[in-house]
PDB file of C-alpha atoms and ligand atoms in Angstrom:
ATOM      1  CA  UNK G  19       1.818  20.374  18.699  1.00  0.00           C
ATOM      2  CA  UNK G  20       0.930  18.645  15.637  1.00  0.00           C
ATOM      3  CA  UNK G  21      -1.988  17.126  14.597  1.00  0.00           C
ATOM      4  CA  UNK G  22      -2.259  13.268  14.992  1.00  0.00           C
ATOM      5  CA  UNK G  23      -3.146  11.595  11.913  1.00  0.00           C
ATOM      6  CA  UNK G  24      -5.728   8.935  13.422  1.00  0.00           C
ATOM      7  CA  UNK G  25      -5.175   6.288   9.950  1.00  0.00           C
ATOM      8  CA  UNK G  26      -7.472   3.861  11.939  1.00  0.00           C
ATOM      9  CA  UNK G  27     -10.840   6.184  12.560  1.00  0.00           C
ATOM     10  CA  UNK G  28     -10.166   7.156   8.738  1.00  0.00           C
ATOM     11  CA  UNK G  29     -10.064   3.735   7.799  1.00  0.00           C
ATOM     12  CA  UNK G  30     -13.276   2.397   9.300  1.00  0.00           C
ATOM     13  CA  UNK G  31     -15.117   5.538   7.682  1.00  0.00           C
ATOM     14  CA  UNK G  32     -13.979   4.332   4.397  1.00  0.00           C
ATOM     15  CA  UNK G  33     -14.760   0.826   5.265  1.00  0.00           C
ATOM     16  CA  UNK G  34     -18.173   1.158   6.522  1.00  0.00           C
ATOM     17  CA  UNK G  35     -18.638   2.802   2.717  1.00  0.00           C
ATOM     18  CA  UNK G  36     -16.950  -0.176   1.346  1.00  0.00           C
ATOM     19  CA  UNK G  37     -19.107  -2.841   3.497  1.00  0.00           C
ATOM     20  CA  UNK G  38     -22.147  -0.656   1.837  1.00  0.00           C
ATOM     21  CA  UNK G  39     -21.087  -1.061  -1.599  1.00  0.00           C
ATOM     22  CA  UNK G  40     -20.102  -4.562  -1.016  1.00  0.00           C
ATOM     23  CA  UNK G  41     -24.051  -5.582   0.357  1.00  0.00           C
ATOM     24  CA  UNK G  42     -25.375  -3.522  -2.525  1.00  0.00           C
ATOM     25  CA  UNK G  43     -23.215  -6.086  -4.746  1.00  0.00           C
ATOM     26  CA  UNK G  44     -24.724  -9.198  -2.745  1.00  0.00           C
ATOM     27  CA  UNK G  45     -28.088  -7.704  -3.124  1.00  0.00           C
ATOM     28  CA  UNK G  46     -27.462  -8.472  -6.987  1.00  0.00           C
ATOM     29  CA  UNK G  47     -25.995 -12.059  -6.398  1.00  0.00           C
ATOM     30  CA  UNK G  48     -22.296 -11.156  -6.566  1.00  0.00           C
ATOM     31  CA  UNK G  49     -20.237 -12.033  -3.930  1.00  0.00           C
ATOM     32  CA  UNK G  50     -16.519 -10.710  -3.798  1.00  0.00           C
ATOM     33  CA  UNK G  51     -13.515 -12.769  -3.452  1.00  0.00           C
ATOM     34  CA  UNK G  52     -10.080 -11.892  -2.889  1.00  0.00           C
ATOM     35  CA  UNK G  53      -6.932 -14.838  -2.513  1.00  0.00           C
ATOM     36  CA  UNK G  54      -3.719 -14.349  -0.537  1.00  0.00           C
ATOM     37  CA  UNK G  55      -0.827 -16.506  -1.718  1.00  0.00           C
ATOM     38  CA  UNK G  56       2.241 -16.451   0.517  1.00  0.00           C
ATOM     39  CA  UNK G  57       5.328 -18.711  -0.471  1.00  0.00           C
ATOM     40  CA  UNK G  58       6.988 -19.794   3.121  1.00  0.00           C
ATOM     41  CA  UNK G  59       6.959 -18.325   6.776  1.00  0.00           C
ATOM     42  CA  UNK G  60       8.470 -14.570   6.615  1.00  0.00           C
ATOM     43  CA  UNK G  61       6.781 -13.624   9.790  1.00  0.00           C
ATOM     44  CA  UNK G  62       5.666  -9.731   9.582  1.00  0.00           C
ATOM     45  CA  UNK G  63       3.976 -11.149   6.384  1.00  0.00           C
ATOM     46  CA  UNK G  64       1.868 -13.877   8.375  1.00  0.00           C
ATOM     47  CA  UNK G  65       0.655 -11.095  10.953  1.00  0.00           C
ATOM     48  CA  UNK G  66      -0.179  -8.549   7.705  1.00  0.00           C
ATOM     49  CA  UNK G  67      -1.879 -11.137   5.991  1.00  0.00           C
ATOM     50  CA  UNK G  68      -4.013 -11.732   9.002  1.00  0.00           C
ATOM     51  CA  UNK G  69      -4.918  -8.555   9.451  1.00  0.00           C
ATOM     52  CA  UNK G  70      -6.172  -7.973   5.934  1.00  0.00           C
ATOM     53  CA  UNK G  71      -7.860 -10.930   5.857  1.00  0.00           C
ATOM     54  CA  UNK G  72      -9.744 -10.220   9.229  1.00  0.00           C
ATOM     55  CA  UNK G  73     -10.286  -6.644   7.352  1.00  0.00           C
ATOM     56  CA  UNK G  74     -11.960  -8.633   4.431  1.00  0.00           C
ATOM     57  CA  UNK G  75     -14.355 -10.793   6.738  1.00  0.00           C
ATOM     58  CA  UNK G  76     -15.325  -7.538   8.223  1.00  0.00           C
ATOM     59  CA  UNK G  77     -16.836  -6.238   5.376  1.00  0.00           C
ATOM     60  CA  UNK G  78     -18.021  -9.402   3.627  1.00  0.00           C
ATOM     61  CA  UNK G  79     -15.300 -10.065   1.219  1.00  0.00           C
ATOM     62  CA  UNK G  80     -14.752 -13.880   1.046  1.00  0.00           C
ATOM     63  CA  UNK G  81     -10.932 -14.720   1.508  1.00  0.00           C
ATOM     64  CA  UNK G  82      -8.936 -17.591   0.982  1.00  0.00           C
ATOM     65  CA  UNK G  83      -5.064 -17.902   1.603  1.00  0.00           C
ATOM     66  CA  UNK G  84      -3.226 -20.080  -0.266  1.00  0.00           C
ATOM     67  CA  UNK G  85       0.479 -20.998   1.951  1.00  0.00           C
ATOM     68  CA  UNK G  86       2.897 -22.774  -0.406  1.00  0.00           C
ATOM     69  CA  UNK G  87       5.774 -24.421   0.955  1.00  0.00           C
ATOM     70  CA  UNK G  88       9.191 -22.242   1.171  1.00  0.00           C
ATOM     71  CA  UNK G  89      10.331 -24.692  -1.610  1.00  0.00           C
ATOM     72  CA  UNK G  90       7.364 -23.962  -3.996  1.00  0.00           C
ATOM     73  CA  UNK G  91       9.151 -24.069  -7.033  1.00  0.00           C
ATOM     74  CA  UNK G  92       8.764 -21.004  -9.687  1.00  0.00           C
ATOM     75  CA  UNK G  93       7.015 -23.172 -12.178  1.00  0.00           C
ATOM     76  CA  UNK G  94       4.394 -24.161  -9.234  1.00  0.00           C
ATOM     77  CA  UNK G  95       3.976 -21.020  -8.105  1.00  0.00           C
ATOM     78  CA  UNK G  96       2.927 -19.136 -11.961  1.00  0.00           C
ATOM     79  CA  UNK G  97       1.061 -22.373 -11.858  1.00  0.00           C
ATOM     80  CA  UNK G  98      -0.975 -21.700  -9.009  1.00  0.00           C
ATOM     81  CA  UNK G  99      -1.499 -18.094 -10.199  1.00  0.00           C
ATOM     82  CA  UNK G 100      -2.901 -19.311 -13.023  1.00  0.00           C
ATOM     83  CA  UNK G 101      -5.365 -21.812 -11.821  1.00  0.00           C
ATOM     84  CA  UNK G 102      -6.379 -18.532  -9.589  1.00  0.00           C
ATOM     85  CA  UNK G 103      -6.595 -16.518 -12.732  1.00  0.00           C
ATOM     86  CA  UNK G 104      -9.169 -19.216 -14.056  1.00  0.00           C
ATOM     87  CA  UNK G 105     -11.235 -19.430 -10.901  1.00  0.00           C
ATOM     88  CA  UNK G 106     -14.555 -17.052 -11.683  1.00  0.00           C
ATOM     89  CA  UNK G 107     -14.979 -16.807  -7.363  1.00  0.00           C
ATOM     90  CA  UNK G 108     -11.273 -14.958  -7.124  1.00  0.00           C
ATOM     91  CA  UNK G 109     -11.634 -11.344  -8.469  1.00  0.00           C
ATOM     92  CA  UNK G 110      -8.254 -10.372  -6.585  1.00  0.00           C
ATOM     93  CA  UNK G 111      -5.310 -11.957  -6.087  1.00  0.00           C
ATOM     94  CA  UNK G 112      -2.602 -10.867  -3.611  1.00  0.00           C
ATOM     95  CA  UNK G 113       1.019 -12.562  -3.787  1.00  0.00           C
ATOM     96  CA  UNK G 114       2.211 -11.345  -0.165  1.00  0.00           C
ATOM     97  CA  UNK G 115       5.815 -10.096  -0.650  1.00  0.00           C
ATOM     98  CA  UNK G 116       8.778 -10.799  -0.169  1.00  0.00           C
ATOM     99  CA  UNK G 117       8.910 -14.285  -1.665  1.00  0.00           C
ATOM    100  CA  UNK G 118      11.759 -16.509  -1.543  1.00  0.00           C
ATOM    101  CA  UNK G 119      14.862 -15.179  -3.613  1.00  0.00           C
ATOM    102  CA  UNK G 120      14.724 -18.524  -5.807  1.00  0.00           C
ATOM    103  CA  UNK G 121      11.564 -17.472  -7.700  1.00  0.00           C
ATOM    104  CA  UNK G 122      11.535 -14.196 -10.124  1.00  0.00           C
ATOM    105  CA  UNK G 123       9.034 -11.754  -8.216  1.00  0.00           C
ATOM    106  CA  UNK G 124       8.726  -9.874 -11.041  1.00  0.00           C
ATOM    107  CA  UNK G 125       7.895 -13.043 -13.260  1.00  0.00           C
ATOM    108  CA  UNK G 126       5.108 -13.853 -10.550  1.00  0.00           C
ATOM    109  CA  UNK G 127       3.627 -10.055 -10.697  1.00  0.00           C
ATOM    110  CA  UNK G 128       3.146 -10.596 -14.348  1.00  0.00           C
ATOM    111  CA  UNK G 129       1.558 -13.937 -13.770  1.00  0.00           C
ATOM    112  CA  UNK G 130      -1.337 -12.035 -12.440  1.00  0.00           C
ATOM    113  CA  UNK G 131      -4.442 -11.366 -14.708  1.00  0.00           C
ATOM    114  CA  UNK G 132      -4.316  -7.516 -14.637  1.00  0.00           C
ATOM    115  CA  UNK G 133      -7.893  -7.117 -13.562  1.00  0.00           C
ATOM    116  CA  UNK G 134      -7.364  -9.074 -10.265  1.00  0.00           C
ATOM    117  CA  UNK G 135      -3.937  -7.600  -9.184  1.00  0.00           C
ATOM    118  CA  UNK G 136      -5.476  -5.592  -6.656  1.00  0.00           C
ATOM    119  CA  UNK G 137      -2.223  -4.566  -5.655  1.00  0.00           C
ATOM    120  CA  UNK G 138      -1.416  -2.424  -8.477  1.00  0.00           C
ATOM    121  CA  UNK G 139       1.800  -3.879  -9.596  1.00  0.00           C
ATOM    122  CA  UNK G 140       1.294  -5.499 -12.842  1.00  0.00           C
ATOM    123  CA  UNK G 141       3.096  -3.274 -15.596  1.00  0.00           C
ATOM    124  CA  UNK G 142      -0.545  -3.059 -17.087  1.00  0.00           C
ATOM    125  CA  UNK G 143      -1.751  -1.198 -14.090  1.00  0.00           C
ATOM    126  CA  UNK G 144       1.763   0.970 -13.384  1.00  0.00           C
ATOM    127  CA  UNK G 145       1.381   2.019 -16.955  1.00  0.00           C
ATOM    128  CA  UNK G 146      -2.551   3.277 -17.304  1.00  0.00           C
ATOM    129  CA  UNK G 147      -1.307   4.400 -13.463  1.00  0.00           C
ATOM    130  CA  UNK G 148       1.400   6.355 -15.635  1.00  0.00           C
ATOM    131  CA  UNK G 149      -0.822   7.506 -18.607  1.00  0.00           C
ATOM    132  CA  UNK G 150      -3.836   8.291 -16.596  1.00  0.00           C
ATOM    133  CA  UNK G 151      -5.941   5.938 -17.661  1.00  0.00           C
ATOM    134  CA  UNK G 152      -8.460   3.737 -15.488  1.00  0.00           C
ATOM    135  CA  UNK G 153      -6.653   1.055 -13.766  1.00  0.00           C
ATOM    136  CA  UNK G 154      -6.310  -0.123 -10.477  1.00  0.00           C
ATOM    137  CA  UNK G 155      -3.304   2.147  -8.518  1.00  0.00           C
ATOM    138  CA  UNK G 156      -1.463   0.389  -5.905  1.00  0.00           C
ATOM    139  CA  UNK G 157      -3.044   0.529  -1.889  1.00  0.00           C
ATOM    140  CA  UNK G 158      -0.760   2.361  -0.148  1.00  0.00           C
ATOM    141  CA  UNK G 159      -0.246   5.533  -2.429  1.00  0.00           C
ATOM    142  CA  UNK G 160      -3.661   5.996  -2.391  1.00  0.00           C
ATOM    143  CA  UNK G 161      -3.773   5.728   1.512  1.00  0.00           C
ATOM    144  CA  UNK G 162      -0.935   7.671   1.869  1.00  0.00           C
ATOM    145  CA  UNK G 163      -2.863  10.668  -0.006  1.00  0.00           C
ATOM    146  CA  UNK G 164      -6.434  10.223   1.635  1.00  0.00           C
ATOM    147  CA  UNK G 165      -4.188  10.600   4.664  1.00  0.00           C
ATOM    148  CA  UNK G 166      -2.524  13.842   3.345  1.00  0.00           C
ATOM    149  CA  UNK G 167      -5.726  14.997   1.879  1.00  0.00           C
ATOM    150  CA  UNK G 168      -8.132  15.172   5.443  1.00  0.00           C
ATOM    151  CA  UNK G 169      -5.514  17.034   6.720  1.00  0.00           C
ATOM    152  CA  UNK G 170      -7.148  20.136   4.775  1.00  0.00           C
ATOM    153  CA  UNK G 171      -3.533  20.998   3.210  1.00  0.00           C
ATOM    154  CA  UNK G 172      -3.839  22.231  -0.193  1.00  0.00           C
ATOM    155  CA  UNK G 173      -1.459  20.009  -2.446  1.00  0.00           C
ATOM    156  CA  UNK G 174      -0.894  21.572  -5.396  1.00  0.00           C
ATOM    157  CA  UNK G 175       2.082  23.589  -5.510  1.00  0.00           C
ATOM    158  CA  UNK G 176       3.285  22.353  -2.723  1.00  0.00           C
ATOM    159  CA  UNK G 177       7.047  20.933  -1.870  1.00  0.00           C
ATOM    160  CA  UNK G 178       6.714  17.145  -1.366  1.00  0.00           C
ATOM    161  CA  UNK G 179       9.612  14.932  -0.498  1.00  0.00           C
ATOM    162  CA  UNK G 180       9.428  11.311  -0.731  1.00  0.00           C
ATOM    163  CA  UNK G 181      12.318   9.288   1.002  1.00  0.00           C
ATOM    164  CA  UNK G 182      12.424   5.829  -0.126  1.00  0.00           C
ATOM    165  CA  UNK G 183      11.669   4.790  -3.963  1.00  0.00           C
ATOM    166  CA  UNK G 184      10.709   1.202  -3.790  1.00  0.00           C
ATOM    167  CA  UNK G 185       7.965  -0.259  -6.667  1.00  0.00           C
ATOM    168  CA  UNK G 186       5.543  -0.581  -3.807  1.00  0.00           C
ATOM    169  CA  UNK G 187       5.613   2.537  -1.882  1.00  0.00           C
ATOM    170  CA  UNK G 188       8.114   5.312  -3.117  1.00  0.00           C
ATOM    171  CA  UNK G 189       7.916   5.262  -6.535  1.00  0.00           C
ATOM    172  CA  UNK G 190       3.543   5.296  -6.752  1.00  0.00           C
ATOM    173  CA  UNK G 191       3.806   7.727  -4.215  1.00  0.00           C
ATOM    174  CA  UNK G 192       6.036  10.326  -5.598  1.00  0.00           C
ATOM    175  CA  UNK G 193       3.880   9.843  -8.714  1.00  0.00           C
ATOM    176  CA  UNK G 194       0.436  10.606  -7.031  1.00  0.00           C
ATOM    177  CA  UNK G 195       2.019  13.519  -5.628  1.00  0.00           C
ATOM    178  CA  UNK G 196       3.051  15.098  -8.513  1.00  0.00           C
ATOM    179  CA  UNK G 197      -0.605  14.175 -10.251  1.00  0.00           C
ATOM    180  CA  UNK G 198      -2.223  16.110  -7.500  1.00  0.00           C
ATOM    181  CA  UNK G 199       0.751  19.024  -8.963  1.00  0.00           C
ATOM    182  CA  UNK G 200       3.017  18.912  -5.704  1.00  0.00           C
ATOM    183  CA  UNK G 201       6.972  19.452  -6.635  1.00  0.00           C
ATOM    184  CA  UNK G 202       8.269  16.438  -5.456  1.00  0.00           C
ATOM    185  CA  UNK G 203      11.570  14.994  -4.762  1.00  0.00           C
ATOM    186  CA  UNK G 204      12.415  11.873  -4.766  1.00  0.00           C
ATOM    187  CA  UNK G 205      15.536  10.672  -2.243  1.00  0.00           C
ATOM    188  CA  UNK G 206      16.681   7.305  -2.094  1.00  0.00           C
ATOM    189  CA  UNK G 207      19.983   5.454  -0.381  1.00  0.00           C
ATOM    190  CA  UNK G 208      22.508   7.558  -2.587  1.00  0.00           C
ATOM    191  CA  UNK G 209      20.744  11.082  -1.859  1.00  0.00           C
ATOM    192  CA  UNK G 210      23.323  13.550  -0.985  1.00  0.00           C
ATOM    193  CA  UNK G 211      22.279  15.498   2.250  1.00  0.00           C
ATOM    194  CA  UNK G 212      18.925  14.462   2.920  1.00  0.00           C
ATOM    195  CA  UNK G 213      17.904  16.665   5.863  1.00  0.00           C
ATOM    196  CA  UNK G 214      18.647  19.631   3.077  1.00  0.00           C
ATOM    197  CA  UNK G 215      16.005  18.128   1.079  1.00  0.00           C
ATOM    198  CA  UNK G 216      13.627  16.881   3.737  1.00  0.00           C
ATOM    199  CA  UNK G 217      13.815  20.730   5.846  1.00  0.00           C
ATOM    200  CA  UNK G 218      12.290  22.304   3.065  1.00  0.00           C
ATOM    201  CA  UNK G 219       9.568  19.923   2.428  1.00  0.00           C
ATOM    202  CA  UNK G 220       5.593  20.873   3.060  1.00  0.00           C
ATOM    203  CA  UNK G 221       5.060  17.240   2.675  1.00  0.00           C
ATOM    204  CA  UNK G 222       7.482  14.991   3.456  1.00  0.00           C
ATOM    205  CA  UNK G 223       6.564  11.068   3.005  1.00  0.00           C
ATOM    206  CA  UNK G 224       8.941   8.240   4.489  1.00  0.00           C
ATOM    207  CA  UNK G 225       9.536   4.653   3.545  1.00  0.00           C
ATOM    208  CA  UNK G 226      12.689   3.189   4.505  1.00  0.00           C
ATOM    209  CA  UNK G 227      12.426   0.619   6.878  1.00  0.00           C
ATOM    210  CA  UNK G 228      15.065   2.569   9.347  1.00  0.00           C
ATOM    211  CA  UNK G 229      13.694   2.922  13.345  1.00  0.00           C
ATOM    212  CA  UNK G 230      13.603   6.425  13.756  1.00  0.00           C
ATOM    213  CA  UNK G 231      15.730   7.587  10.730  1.00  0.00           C
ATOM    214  CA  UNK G 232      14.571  10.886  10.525  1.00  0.00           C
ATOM    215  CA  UNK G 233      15.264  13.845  13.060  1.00  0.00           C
ATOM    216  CA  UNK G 234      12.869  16.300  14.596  1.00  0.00           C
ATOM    217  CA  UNK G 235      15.138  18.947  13.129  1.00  0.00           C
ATOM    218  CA  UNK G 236      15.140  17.663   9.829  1.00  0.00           C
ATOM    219  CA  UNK G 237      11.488  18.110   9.417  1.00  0.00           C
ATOM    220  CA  UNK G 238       9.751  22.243   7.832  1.00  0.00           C
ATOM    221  CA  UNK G 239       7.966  23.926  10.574  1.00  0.00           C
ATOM    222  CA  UNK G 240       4.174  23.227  10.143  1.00  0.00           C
ATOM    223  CA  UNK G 241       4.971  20.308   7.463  1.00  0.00           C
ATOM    224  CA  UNK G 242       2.672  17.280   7.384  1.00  0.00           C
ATOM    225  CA  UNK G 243       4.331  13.837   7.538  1.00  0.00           C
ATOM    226  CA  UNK G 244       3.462  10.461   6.899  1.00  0.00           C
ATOM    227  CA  UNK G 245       5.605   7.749   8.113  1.00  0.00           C
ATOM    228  CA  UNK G 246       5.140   4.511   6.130  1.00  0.00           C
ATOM    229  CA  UNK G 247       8.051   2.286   8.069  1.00  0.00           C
ATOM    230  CA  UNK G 248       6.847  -0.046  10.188  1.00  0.00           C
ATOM    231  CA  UNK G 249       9.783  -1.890  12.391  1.00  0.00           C
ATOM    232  CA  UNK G 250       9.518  -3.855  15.005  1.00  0.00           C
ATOM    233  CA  UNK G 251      12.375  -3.379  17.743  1.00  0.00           C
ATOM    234  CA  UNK G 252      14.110  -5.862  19.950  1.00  0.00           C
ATOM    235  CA  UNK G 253      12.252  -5.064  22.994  1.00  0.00           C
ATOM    236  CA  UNK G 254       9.171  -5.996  20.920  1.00  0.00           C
ATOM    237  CA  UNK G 255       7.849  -2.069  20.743  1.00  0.00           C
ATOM    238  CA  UNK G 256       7.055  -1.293  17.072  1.00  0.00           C
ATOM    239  CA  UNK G 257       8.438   1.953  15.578  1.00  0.00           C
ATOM    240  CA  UNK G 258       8.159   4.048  12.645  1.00  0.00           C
ATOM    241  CA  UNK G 259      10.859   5.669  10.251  1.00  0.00           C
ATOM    242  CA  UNK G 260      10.358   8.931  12.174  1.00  0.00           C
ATOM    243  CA  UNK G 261      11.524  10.420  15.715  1.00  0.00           C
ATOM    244  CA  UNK G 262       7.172  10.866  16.344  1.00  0.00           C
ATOM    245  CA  UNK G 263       8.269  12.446  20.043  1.00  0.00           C
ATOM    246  CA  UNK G 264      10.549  15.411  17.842  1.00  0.00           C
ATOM    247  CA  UNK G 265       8.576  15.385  14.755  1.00  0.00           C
ATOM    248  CA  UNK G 266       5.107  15.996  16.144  1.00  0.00           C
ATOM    249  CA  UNK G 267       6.731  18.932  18.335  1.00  0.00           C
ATOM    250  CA  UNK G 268       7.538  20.625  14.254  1.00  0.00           C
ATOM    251  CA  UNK G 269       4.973  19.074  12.160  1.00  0.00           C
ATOM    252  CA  UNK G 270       1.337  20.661  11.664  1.00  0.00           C
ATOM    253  CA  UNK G 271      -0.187  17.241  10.984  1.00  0.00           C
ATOM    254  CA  UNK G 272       1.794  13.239  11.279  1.00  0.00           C
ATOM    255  CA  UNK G 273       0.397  10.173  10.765  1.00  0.00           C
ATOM    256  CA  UNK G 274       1.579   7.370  14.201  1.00  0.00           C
ATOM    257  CA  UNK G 275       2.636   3.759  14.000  1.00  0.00           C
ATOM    258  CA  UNK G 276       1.528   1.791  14.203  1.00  0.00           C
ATOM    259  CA  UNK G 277      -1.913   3.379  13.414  1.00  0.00           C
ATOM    260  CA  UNK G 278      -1.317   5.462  10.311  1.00  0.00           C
ATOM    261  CA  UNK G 279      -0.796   4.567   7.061  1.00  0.00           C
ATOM    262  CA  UNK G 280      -1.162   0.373   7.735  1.00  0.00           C
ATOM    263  CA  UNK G 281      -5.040   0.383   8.356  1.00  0.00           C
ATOM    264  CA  UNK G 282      -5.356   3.391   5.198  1.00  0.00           C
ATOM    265  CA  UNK G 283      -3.558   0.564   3.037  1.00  0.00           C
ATOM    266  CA  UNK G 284      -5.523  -2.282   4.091  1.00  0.00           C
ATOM    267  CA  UNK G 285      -9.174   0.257   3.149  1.00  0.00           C
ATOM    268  CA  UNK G 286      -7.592   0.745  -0.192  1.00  0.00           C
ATOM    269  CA  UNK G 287      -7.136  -2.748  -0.852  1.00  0.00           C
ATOM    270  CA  UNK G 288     -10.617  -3.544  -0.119  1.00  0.00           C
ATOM    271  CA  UNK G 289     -11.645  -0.602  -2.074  1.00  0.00           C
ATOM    272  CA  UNK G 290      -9.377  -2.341  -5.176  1.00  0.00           C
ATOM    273  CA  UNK G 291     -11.044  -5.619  -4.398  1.00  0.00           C
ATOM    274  CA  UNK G 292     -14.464  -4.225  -4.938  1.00  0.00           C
ATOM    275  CA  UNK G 293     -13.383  -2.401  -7.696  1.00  0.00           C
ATOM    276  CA  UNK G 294     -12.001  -5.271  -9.501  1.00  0.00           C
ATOM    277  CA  UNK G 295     -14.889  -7.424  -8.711  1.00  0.00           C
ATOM    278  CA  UNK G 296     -17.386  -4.739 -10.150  1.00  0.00           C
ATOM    279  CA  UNK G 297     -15.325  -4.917 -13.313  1.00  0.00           C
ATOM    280  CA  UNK G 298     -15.162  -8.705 -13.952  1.00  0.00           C
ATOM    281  CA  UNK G 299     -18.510  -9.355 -13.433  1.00  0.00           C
ATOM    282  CA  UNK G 300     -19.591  -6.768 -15.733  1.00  0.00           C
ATOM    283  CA  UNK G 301     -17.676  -7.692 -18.606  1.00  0.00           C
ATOM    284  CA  UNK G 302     -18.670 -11.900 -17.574  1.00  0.00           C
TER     285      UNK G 302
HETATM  286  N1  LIG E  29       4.516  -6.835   1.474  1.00  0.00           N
HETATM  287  C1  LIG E  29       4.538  -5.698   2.206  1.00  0.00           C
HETATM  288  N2  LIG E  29       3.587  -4.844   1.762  1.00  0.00           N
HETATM  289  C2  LIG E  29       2.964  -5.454   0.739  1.00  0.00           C
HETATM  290  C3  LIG E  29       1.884  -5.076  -0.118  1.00  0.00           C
HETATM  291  O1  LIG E  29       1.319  -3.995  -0.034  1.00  0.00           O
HETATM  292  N3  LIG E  29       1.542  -5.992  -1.061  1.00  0.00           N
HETATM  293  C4  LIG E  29       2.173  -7.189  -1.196  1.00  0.00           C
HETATM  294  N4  LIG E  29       1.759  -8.014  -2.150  1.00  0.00           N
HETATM  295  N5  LIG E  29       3.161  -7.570  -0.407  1.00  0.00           N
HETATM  296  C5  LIG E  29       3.559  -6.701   0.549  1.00  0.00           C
END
C-alpha cells in the first residue's frame, strides 16, 4: 500500500520557516504585503482565495483583496493593476483566475510589475524560469516537486509523465521535471493512448480537472503520483483526477485531495511573497 503524501503536515513545516523569515523581516521594519484581485463571483475561486488569505494572516503577511464587479471593464482592471504596481505596501499581486472572458487574461498577466507577480506567470518570470536565471517560478510546480522530492525518490533519470499542459500547472511542471533531468512526457487532450504513456511512468503528475480520470491499472507498479485536480462532485464530496482507492493499491507514494498538492501551493506562494518582498525593498 502506498505511501500517503500528507501535502498539509509538509506545508506547515515550510510555513513555520516562512513565519520565521517573515518576523526576521519585521524585526528590520519591513512588513510584507500581498493583494488578491478577483473580477466577479466564480465560486471555487472565493473559497481558494480565502484560504490563502487565512494562510497569509497565519504567518504575518498583510493581505488585502480587491473584488471588482463581474463588469470591471479591461481598461479598469490594467488600471487597478497599476495603481497596485505603484503602491510601495503591495510586494505581490495575485489576479485570481479565471476572469471574465471579456477581458484579455493574458493582457492583465502582463499588467503585473514582474517583481510582484508572485504567481510566476509574467513572460519575464516564464522566461528567466526557461533560461535559468533568478526569477520567481510559479507555486504549484514548485509544490508539486517538494512533494515528489520527500518522497526520497531519486529524480534524475527517471520517467515522468505529466497529463495536462495548462500555463499554470502542466507546462511549469513538465519543465521542473526535466531541470531536475527526469524524461518527461508531456500528454494533453489529443494524446493518443494515454494509459500507454502513463503505465510506464516512475512519476506520473495529473492536472486535468476530470473526477477520477485515471485508472488504478493505468498507473507503474511502485510509481509516485501527484494528483493536482481538485473537483467538487454533485453530492458535495471533493475528488481528485485519480481513482486514490486503485491507485494507492499500485503506487509507492500519492499525494490525497483534498490534502496534497493545494496546501504545498498555497506554502509556495507565501514563500514567493517573501521572496518578492525581500527583493523590492532591497533595491528601494
Ligand atoms: N486559479 C486557480 N489556480 C490559480 C493560481 O494558482 N493562481 C491564480 N492567479 N489563479 C488561479
Amino acid at each position: 500500500m502506498a505511501q500517503i503524501i500528507d501535502g498539509k503536515a509538509l506545508a506547515e513545516k515550510f510555513r513555520a520557516q516562512i513565519k520565521a523569515d517573515i518576523d526576521r523581516l519585521k524585526t528590520k521594519g519591513i512588513q510584507p504585503g500581498l493583494a488578491f484581485v478577483m473580477v466577479g463571483k466564480h465560486p471555487p475561486s472565493q473559497i481558494y482565495v480565502a484560504n490563502k488569505q487565512k494562510a497569509c494572516a497565519a504567518v504575518g503577511i498583510d493581505n488585502f483583496l480587491d473584488a471588482l464587479p463581474a463588469d470591471t471593464s479591461e481598461q479598469e482592471l490594467l488600471a487597478h493593476i497599476d495603481k497596485l504596481n505603484r503602491n510601495p505596501k503591495i510586494h505581490g499581486i495575485l489576479v485570481q483566475l479565471p476572469i471574465p472572458p471579456h477581458i484579455n487574461t493574458k493582457k492583465v498577466i502582463c499588467q503585473i510589475d514582474p517583481k510582484k507577480d508572485v504567481d510566476g506567470l509574467h513572460p519575464e518570470n516564464l522566461g528567466k524560469f526557461f533560461l535559468n536565471l533568478p526569477g520567481t517560478r510559479p507555486p504549484t510546480a514548485q509544490g508539486i516537486l517538494h512533494l515528489i522530492e520527500t518522497t526520497g525518490i531519486n529524480i534524475k533519470g527517471k520517467d515522468a509523465c505529466m497529463v495536462g499542459r495548462s500555463a499554470i500547472v502542466g507546462r511549469p511542471t513538465a519543465m521542473l521535471l526535466a531541470k531536475n533531468h527526469a524524461t518527461v512526457t508531456l500528454c494533453h487532450r489529443f494524446t493518443e493512448n494515454l494509459p500507454e504513456k502513463t503505465k510506464v511512468a516512475d512519476i506520473l503528475v495529473v492536472a486535468i480537472g476530470h473526477p477520477r480520470y485515471i485508472q488504478g491499472d493505468w498507473i507503474k507498479k511502485g510509481a509516485v503520483v501527484i494528483d493536482v485536480g481538485i473537483t467538487r462532485l454533485p453530492d458535495a464530496s471533493i475528488s481528485g483526477d485519480v481513482d486514490f482507492a486503485a491507485a494507492k493499491k499500485r503506487a509507492s507514494a500519492i499525494s490525497p485531495v483534498p490534502g496534497g498538492v493545494g496546501p504545498m501551493t498555497i506554502a509556495m506562494l507565501l514563500k514567493n511573497t517573501v521572496d518578492a518582498c525581500e527583493t523590492i525593498e532591497r533595491i528601494s
